[in-house]
Structures are given as structure tokens and as C-alpha cells.
Coordinates of C-alpha atoms (C1' of nucleotides) in Angstrom, one line a residue:
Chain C
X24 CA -11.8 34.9 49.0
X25 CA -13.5 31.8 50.4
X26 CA -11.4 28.7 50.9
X27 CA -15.0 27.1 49.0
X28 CA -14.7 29.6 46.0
X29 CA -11.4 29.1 45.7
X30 CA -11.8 25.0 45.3
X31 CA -14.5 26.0 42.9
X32 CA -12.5 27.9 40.7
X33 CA -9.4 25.2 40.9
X34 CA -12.3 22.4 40.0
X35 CA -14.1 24.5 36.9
X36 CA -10.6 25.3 35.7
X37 CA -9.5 21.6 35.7
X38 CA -13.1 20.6 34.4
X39 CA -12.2 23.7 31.1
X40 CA -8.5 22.8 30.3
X41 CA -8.4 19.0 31.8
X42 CA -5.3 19.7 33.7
X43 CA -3.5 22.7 35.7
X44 CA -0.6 23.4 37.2
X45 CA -0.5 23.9 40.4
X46 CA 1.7 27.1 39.9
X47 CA 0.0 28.8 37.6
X48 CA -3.6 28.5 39.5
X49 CA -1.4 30.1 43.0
X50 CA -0.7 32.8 40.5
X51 CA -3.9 33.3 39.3
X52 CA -5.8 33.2 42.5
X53 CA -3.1 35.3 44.2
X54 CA -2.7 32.3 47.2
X55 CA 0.7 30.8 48.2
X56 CA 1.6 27.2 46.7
X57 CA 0.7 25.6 49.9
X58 CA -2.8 26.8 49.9
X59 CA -3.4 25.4 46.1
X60 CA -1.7 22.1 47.4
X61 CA -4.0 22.2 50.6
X62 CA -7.2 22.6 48.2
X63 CA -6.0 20.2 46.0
X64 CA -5.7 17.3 48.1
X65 CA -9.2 17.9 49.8
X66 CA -10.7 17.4 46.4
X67 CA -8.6 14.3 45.7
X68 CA -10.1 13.5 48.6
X69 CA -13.6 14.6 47.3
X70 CA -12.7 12.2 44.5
X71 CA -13.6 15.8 42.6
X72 CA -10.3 15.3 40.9
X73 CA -7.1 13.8 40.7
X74 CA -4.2 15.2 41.5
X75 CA -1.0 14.6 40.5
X76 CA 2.7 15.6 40.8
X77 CA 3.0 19.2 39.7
X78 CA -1.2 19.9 39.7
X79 CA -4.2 18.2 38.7
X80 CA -5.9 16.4 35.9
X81 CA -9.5 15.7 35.9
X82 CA -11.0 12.5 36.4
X83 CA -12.0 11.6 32.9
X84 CA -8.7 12.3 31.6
X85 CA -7.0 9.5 30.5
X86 CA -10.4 8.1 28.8
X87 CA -10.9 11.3 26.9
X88 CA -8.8 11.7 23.8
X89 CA -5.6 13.9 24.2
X90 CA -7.1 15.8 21.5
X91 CA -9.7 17.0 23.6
X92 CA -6.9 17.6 26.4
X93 CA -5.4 21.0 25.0
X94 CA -8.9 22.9 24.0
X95 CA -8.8 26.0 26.1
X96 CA -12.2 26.8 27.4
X97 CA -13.4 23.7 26.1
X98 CA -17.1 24.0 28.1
X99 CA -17.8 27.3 26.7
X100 CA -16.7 26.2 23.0
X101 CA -19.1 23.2 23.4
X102 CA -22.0 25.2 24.5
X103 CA -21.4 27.5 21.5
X104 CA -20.8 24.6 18.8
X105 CA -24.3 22.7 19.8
X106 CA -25.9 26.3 19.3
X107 CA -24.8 26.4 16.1
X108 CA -25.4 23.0 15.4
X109 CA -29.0 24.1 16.0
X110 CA -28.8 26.5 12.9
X111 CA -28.0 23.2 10.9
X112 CA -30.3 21.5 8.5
X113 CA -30.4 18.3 6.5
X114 CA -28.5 19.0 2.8
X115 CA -27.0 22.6 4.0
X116 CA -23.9 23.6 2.3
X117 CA -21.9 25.4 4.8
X118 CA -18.2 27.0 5.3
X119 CA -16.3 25.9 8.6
X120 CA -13.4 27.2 9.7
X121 CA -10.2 26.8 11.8
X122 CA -9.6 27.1 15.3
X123 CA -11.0 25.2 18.4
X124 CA -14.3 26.4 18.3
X125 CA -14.5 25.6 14.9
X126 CA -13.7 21.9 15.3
X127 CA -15.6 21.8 18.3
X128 CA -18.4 22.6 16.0
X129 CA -17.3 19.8 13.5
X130 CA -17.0 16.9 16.2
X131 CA -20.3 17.9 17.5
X132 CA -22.1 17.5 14.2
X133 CA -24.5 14.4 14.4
X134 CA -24.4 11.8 12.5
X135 CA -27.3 12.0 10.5
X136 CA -27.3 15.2 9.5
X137 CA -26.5 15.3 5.6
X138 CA -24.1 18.2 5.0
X139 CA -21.8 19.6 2.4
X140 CA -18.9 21.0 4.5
X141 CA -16.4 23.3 2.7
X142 CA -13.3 24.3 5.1
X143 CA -9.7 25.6 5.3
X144 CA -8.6 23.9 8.3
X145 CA -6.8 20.4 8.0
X146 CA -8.3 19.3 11.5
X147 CA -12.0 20.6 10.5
X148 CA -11.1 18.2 7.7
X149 CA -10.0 15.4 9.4
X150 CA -13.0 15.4 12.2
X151 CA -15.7 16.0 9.4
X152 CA -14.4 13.0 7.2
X153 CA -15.4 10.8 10.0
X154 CA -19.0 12.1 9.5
X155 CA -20.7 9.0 7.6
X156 CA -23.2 11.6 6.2
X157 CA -20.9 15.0 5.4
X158 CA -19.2 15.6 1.8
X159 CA -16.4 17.3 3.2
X160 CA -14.6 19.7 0.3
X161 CA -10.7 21.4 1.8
X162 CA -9.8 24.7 0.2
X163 CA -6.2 23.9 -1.6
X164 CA -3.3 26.7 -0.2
X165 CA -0.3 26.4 1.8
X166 CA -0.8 25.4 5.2
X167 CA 0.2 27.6 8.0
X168 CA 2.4 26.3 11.1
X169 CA 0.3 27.3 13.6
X170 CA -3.0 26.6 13.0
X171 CA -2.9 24.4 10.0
X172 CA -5.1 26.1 7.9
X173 CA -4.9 26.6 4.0
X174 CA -4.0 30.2 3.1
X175 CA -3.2 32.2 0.2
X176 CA -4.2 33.4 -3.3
X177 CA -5.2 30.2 -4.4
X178 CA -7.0 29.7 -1.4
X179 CA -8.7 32.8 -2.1
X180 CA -9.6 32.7 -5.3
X181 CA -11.3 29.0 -4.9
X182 CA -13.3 30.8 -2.1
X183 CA -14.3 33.1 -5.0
X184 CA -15.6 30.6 -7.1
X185 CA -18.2 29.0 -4.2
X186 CA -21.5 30.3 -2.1
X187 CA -22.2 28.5 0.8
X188 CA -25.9 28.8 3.4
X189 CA -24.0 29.5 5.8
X190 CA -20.2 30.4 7.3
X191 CA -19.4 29.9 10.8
X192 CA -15.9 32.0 11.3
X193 CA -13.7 32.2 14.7
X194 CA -11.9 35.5 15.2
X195 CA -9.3 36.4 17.1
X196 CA -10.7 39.5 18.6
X197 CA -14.4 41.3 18.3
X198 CA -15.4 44.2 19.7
X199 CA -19.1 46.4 18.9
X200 CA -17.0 49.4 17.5
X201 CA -14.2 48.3 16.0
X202 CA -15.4 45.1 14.5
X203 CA -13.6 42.0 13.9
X204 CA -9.7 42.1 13.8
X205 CA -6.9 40.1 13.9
X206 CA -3.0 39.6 14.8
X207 CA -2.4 38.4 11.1
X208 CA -2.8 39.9 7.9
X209 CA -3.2 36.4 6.0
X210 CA -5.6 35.9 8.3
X211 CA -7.8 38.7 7.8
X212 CA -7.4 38.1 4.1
X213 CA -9.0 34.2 4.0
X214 CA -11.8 35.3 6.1
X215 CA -12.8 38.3 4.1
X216 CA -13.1 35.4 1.3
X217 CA -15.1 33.6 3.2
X218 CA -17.5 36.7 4.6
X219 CA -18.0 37.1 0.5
X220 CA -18.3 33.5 -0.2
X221 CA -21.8 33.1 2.2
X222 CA -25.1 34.2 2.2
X223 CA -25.0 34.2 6.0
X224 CA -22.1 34.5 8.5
X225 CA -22.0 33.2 11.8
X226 CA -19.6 34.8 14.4
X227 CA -18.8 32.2 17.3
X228 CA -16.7 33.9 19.7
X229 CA -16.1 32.8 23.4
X230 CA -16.8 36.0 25.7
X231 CA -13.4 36.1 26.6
X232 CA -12.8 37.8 23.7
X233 CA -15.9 40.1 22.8
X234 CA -14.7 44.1 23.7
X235 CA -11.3 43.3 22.6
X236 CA -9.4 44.4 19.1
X237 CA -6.1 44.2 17.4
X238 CA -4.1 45.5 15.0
X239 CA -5.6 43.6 11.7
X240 CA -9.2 44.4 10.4
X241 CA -11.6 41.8 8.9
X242 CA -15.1 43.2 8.5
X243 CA -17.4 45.6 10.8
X244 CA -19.4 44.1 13.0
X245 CA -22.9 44.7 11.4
X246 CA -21.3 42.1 8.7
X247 CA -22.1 39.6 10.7
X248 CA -25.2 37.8 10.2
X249 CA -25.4 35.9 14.0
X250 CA -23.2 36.1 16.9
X251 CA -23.2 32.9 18.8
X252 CA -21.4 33.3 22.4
X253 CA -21.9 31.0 25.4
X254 CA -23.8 33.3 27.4
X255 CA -27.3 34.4 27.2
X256 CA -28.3 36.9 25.1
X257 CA -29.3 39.1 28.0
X258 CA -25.8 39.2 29.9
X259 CA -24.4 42.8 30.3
X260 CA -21.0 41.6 27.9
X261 CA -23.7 41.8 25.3
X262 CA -25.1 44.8 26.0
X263 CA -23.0 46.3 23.1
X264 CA -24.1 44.9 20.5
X265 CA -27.7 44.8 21.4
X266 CA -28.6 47.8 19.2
X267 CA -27.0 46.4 15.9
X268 CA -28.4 44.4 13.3
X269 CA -27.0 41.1 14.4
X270 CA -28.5 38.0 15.9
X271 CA -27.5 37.2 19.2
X272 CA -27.3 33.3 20.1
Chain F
X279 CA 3.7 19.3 31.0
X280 CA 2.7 17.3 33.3
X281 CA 3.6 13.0 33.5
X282 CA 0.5 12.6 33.6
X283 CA 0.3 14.6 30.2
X284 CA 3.6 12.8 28.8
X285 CA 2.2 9.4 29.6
X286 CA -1.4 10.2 27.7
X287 CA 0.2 11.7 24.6
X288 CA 2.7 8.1 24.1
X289 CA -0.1 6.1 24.8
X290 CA -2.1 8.0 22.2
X291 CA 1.0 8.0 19.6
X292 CA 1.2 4.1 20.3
X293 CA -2.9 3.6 19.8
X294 CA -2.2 5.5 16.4
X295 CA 0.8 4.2 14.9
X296 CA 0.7 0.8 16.6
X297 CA 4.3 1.1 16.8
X298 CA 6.6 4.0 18.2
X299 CA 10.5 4.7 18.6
X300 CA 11.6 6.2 21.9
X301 CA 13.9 8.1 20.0
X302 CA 11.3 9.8 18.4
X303 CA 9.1 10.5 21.1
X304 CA 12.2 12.1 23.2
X305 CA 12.5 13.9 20.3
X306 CA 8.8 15.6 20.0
X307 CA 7.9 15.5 23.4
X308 CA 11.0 17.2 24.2
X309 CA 12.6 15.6 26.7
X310 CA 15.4 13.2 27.8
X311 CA 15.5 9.6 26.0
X312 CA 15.8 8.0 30.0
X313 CA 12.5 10.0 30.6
X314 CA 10.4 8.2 27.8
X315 CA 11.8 5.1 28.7
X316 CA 10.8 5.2 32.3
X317 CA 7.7 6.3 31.6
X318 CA 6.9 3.6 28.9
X319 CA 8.1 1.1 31.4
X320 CA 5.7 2.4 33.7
X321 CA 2.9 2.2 31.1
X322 CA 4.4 -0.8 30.3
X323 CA 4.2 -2.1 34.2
X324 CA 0.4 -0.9 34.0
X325 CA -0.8 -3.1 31.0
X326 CA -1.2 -0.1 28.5
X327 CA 1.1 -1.1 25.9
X328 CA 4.2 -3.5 25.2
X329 CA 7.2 -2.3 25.7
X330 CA 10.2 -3.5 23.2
X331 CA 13.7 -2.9 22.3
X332 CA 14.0 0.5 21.2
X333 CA 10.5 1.4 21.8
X334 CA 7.1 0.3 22.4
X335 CA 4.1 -1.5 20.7
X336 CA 0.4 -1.5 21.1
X337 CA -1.4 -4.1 23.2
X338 CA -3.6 -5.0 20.5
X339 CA -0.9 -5.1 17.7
X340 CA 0.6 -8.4 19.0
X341 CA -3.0 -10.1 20.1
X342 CA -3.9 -9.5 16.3
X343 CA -3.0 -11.6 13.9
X344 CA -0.4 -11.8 11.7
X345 CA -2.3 -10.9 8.6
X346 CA -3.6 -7.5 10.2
X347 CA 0.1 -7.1 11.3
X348 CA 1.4 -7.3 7.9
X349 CA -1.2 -4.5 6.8
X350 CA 1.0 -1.9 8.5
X351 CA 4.0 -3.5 7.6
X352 CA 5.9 -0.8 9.6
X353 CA 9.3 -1.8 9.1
X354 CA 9.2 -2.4 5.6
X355 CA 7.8 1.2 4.5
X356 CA 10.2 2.9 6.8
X357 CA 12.9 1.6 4.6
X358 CA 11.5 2.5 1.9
X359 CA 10.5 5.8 3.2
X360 CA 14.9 6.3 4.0
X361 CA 15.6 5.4 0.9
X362 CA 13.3 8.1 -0.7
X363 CA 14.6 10.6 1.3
X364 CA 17.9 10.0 0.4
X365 CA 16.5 11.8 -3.3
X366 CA 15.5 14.8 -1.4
X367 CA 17.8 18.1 -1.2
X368 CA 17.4 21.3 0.1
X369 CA 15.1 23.7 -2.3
X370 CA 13.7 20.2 -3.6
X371 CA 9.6 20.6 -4.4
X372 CA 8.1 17.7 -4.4
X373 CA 4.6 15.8 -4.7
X374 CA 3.9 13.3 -1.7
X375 CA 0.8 11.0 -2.2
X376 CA -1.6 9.4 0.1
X377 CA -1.4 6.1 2.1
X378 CA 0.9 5.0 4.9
X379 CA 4.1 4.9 2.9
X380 CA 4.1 8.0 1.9
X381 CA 3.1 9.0 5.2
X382 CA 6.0 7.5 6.7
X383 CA 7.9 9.6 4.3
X384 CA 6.3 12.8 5.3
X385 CA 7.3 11.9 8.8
X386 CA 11.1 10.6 8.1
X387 CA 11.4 14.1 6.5
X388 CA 14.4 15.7 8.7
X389 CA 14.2 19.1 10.3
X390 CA 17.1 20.4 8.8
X391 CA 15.6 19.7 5.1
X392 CA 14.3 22.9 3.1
X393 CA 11.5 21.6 1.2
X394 CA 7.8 23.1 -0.8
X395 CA 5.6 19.9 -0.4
X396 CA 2.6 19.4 -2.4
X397 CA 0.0 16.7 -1.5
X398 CA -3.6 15.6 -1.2
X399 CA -3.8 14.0 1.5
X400 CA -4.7 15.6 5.3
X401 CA -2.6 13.0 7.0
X402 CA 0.5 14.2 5.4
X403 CA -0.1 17.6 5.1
X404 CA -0.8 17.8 9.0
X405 CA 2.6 15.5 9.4
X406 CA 4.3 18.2 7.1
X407 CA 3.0 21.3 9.0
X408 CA 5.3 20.2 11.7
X409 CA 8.1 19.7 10.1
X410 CA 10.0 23.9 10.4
X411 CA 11.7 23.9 7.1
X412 CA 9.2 22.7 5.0
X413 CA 5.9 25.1 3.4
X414 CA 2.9 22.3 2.8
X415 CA 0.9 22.8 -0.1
X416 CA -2.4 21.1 0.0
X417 CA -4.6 20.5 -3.3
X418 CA -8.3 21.5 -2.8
X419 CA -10.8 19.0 -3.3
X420 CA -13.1 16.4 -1.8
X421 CA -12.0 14.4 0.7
X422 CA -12.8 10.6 0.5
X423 CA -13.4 9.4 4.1
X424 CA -11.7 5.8 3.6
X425 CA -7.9 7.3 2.7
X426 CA -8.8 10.8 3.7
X427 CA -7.4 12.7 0.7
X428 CA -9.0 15.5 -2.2
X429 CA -9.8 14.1 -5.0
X430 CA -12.3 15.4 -7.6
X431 CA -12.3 17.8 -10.6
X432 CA -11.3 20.6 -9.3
X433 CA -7.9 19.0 -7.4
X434 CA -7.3 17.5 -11.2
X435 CA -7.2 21.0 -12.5
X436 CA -5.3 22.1 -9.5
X437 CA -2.2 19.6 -10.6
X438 CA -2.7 20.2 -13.6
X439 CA -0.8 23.9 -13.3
X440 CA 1.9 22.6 -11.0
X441 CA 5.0 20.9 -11.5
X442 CA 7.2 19.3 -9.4
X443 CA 11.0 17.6 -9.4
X444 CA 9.5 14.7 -7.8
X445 CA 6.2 13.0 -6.9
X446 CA 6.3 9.9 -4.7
X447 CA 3.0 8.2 -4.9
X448 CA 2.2 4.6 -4.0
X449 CA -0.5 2.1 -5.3
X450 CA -2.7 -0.3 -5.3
X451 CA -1.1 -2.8 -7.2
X452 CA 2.1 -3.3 -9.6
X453 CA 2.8 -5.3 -12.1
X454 CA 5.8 -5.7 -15.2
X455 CA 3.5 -6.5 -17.5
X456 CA 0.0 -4.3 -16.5
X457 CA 1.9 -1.5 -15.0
X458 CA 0.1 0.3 -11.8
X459 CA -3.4 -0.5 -11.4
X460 CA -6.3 0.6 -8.9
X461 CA -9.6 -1.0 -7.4
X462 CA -10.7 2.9 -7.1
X463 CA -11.2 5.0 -10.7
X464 CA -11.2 8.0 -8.8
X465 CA -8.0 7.2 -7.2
X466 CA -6.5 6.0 -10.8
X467 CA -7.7 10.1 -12.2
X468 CA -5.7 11.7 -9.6
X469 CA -2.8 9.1 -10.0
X470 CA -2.6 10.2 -13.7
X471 CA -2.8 14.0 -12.7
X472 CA -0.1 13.9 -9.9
X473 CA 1.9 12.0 -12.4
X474 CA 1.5 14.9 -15.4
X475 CA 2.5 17.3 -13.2
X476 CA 5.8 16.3 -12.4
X477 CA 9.4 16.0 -14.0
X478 CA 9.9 12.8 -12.3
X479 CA 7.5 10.0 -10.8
X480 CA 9.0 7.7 -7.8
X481 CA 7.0 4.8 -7.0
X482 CA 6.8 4.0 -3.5
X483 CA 6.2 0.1 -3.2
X484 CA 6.0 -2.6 -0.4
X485 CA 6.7 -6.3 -1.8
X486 CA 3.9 -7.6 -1.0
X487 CA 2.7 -5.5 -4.1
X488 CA 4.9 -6.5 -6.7
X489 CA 3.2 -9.1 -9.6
X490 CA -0.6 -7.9 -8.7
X491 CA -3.1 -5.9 -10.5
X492 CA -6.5 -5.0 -10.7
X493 CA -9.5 -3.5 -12.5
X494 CA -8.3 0.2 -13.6
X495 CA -5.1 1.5 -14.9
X496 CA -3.3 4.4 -13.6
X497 CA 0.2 4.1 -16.2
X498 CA 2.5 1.5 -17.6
X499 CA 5.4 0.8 -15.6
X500 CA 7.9 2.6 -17.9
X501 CA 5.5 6.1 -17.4
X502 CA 7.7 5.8 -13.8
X503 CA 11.2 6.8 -13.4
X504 CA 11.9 5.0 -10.2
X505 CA 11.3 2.5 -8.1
X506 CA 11.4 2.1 -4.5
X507 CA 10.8 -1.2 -2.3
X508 CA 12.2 -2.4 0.6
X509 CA 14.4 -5.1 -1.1
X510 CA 17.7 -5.2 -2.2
X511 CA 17.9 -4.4 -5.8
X512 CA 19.1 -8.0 -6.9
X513 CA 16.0 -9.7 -4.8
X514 CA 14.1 -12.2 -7.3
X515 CA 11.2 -10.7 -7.2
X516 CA 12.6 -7.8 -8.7
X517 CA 13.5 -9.5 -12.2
X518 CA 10.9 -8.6 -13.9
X519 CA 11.1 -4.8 -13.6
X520 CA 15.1 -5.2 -14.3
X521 CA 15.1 -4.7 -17.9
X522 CA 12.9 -1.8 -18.3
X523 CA 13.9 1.6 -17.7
X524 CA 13.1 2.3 -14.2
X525 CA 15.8 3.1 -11.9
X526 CA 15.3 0.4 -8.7
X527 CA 16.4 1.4 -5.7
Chain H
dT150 C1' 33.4 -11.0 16.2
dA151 C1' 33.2 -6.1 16.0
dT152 C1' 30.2 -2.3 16.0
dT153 C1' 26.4 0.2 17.1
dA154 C1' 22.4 1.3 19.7
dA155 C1' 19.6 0.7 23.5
dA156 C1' 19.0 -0.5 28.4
dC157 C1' 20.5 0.0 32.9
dC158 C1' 22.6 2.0 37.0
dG159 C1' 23.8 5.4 40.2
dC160 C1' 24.3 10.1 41.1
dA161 C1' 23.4 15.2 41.1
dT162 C1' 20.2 18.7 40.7
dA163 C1' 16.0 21.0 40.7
dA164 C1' 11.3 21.1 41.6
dA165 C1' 7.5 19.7 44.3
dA166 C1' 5.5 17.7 48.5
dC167 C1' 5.4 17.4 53.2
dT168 C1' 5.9 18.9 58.2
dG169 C1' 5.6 21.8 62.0
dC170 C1' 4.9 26.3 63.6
dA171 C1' 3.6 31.0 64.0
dA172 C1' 0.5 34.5 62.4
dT173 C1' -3.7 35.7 60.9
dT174 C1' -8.6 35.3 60.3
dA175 C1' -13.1 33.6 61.2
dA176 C1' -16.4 31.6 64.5
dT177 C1' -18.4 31.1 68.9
dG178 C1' -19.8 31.9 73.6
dT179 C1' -20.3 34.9 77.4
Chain P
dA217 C1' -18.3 44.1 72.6
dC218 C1' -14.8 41.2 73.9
dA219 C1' -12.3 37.1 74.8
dT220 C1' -11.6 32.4 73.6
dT221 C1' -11.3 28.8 70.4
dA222 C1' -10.9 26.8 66.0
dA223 C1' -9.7 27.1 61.3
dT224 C1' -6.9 28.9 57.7
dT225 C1' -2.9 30.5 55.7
dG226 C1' 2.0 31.4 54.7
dC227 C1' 6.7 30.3 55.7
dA228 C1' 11.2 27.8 56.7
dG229 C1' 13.3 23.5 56.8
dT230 C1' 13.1 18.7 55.4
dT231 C1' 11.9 14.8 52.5
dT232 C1' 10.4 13.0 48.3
dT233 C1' 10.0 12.8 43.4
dA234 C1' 11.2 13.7 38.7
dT235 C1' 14.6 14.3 35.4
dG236 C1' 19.0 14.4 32.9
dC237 C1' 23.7 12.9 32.5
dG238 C1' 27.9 9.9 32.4
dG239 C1' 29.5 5.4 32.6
dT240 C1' 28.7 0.5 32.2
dT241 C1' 26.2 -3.5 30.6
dT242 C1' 23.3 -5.8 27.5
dA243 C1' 21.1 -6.6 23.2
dA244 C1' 20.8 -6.3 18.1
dT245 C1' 23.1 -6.2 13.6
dA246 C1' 26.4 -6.6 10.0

DNA sequence: TATTAAACCGCATAAAACTGCAATTAATGT
DNA sequence: ACATTAATTGCAGTTTTATGCGGTTTAATA
């Protein structure tokens, strides 16, 4: 691998996750310590980045919001959110749910668009309360640990009683075959509510995880309504579910 | 994690709470109580923020004046926030309202403490979800983007087929004579809910609020079953509610 | 004033950064 | 094609930095 490469991939990586180790990216590029260090300093240098002890942080840092800070593949779940943002219009009544690409979508929403927002997620909440122009309705349940999201029967059966334009669901794992699964069983269960609950779902999944399944299933693939990825609808990732009946974004 | 990280994420807990304890900070950050305290001397050093005995305050905190500093009055609802924990046991399942008392609350809550916490509001629910003992309950609704909690029909109904031990809600105002009153109606409908649906209503009340009302009604004083300021129980102020039948704590 | 909690100080340890050097690889000239 | 030179990389040893801990001093509080 090229010395040039190599800074490339240390730079896009601190540009995705706003920080890195310098541990972890010797692992990952299969380099010794020294080398990352070596790159690293050249691109302090470069003013590309600023590094630190222990690895690197990028430049806008400390003015972004540590909220920002944690979002894995944070490029790639902008891209996707302002595609979907596209699909949005003036008084739709749409279903958001949890997970990063989810609130991505929710912080991305512009401020005069004039939305009813139903969601499960207490930080899809929080972010779309800020909106001057979104009614923003939370499904009651008891809020998981992890992802801080309202689950259960009760969440359930108020997803029962509602019909929203539109539904734009994460998943933990899609794949053309074996459709959309998951790691967790409440999981699966809250967004097979929500499939039911919309005339339209909206699949937005970071490539990372297309051709990839688990244990837990939530709905074949030809469910979905639109797939919304970051790449373009032409790249050979795709190619797999080119021949369904889905929209590819 | 990173300084760099460590440093970000007090600066960020400072901006939000305008005040912060080293203790705690050691405690969720996870590291030593000498660590936090060199680094907020650091930030200190850099102009970020005001460091003080036993933690550290916002720069803009102490430039404001005294009438915005009172709004948080920090100190105050942290006592009062103690004392209502000192109600709580293990198994307890409780009602926690909106509003930055009660969010202190949620936040005093200790580790150990097995609780079921309902609530309405997504500040306290997401401060709850991070507490490991405790399963979060939030009630559906719509969320109001001043205060940030449901409200609406449908979270009336949801209280309306729960009861708790205890709710702790706070208020607008408080008077002897006028009982709790409101400048919000919709506020005053989900005051009345949250109170029918529990055994036993604790009113969580800074000073300040004592002897004021306003335009809507959520109960009469005697509908709650204890009171909770942030004065001793023999303070003057307190002689009005003396001879009713509220316990004051 | 006594008591408690926080701040401070110095030290020990572990991790990271630096240094010089040898080995390897790439680039260049003949 | 081959030799020479320059650049790059990994490694061992050293220096620096970050962090936690125990003991002491200082500040807050009752």
C-alpha cells in the first residue's frame, strides 16, 4: 500500500468518526505504530488534522457538538438522510425511527418543512422537537438501555391504531434473500408494527450492512417500499436487489 | 477515549447544566477524580469554563445575571431532589414529571436503586435510561417543544390505566389558599391525569414558588400528600401549608 | 472548633512519543 | 539490466506524557 493511500484512509476515517486511535488504525491498515505516527504528524503538518496524544481528532472537533462526535459513518448517514429528506413534503405524516441514521435524518430536516413526525426513539424526539415547524408525537413503552427507544405491547398496539405516508426504518442487517433481520427479538417486533402502520416504507441502510443477516427476521425484502443507501444505484453492492420490486435511492 | 474526548464531553455537560460536580463526572466518565480535575483546570487555564470548589461552572453562568441565575436555582432543587429520594425503595414504581426539579431527581436516582419509572417527559426518560436498575416507562403523546414532554389525549388515557406508589410532579405556581395553578391548560390536564393515577402525589417545590398562582387550576393543596421544598420545615414561609394535611418535608 | 470533603503534591506505573539505526523498498542514472 | 541513491518502514531503547494512588494541606460546613 502507498504511504498516500494510507494518509488517505487515516484522513477519511478521522473525517467519518471525528477521532481515531492511533492503535486501532495500525491494526486496521496492518502497518506498525510508528508508521501511523509518521503519517499522522505529516498531516498535522498538512494542517489536514490534528493530532493528539493517543491519535487524532479532526479539525472541526471541538466546534461540532459531542453528539455529532460518536456517529459511526457519519458522511454516509448524512448523504442517506438528505436523500430521504428529498422524499419529504410540506404536511406529510411520517414514522422515524431509532438509530443514527434515523436522527441523522431528523437533524437534517429543514426548518420549514411542516411535518407530523411519529417516532419511538427518545433522541428522534428530542432533535425533532427543535423543529419550529414539526408536530412531533413519541410512541409510549419502556425504553430500552441501549438505544433508547420505546418498546413493547403498548408500544405496539399504539402503532396499531396510526397510518403514517411514509416510514423510514434502520435495520441491523439486510440482505436480497434473506431479508431484513435483526440481533433482537423486541426489535423485530416494533418494526413489524411499524412496516404495518405505513403506506410506504423506507429502508435506509449504510452499505456496510447490505448482504449481511442475523438471527432475528423482520420482513422480506420486497416489503420494502425504497431502499435509500449512500451509493449510487448503479454500484455492483446493489446489483442484488436490482431485480426486485424495490426503489433504489 | 481520548483527552481530547474527555475534555469535549465536560465542556459539553458544563454548557448543558451550567453547573457540574467533579464527582460526578469521574463517575460517568469513568475515570479517576484527580483526572477530571486536571483536566477542568486545564479548561479552566484555557478560558472555557470556571472552575470552582468541588467542580466547575459555565463561563456564561456568572457573566449573567442574577435573575437568570436564580432560574436554575441548582442548589436549591438538588436538595429537594435528596430529600425525595429519601421516599424511594427498591421495587418502588413511581411517576416523575417534567421540569428541571424533577429532572434533578431522575439524575440523583442512585445506581443501586431498583425502580419502574413512569414519565412524560424525554429529558427524564433519557436521564433514567442510564440509570442500570431502573426500567423507564415513557407515556405516548405529543411533545410540546418549550418543556419537551407528551401531552395530549391520548397520554391522558395512557395515565389513566396506570397506577403508581408515587408521582413527584412540580408546578407552576402554589398557593395555601388556590392550591397548584398553571399559565398552560394543557399542562394543568396532564397534572390532573398524573395525579389520578397514583396512590400518592409529592409535590416538588422551589421557594420561590410558594404564595403564587395563576390562571388554571391543576388541584387544591390538600389533593397532595406531600410537600417538598428546599427549606427547613419550620421556615416562615412555610406557615401557611402547616395546618393542612400535607406532610412537609 | 471539629468534621468532612476537596485540592494539592509527589511518586509509581503504563502507555505513547521520540530517536537512531538497520533493513527493506522504490526511484534514478548509467 | 544493474548499481547507486533516496525514501520508507519496523524495531530497540529512551524520553515524555497521562493517569491513578496515598498522604498532606486547604477549604467549606455544621
Amino acid at each position: 500500500m502507498l504511504k498516500e493511500e494510507r494518509q488517505q484512509t487515516i484522513l477519511n476515517e478521522v473525517e467519518l468518526h471525528n477521532r481515531i486511535l492511533l492503535t486501532d488504525i495500525a491494526e486496521t491498515l496492518d502497518v506498525s505504530i510508528d508508521t501511523v505516527r509518521r503519517d499522522v504528524k505529516e498531516l498535522d503538518a498538512d494542517k489536514k488534522l490534528k493530532k493528539v496524544h493517543g491519535g487524532a481528532i479532526s479539525l472541526g472537533f471541538t466546534t461540532n457538538n459531542i453528539r455529532n462526535a460518536h456517529i459511526y459513518a457519519l458522511e454516509e448517514k448524512t448523504a442517506i438522510a438528505k436523500k430521504a429528506i428529498g422524499m419529504l413534503r410540506n404536511g406529510s405524516v411520517v414514522f422515524i425511527d431509532g438509530g443514527t441514521t434515523c436522527l441523522e435524518l431528523a437533524r437534517l430536516i429543514p426548518e420549514h418543512l411542516q411535518l407530523t413526525c411519529f417516532t419511538i426513539s427518545l433522541q428522534v424526539a428530542m432533535e425533532l422537537s427543535n423543529k419550529p415547524n414539526v408536530t412531533t408525537i413519541i410512541i409510549g413503552g419502556q425504553i430500552t438501555k441501549e438505544s433508547q427507544i420505546a418498546i413493547g405491547a403498548n408500544a405496539i398496539h399504539a402503532l396499531s391504531e396510526i397510518k403514517v405516508d411514509y416510514s423510514f426504518i434502520g435495520t441491523g442487517y439486510v440482505d436480497a434473500v434473506y431479508g431484513l433481520t435483526e440481533f433482537d427479538w423486541d426489535i423485530v417486533q416494533m418494526k413489524k408494527a411499524v412496516i404495518k402502520a405505513s403506506k410506504k416504507t423506507v429502508l435506509l441502510s449504510i452499505s456496510e450492512k447490505l448482504n449481511s443477516q442475523h438471527r432475528y427476521k423482520t420482513c422480506d425484502i420486497n416489503t420494502i417500499n425504497t431502499m435509500i443507501t449512500e451509493l449510487d444505484p448503479e454500484n455492483v453492492l446493489l446489483r442484488p436487489f436490482k431485480n426486485l420490486d424495490i426503489k433504489i435511492v
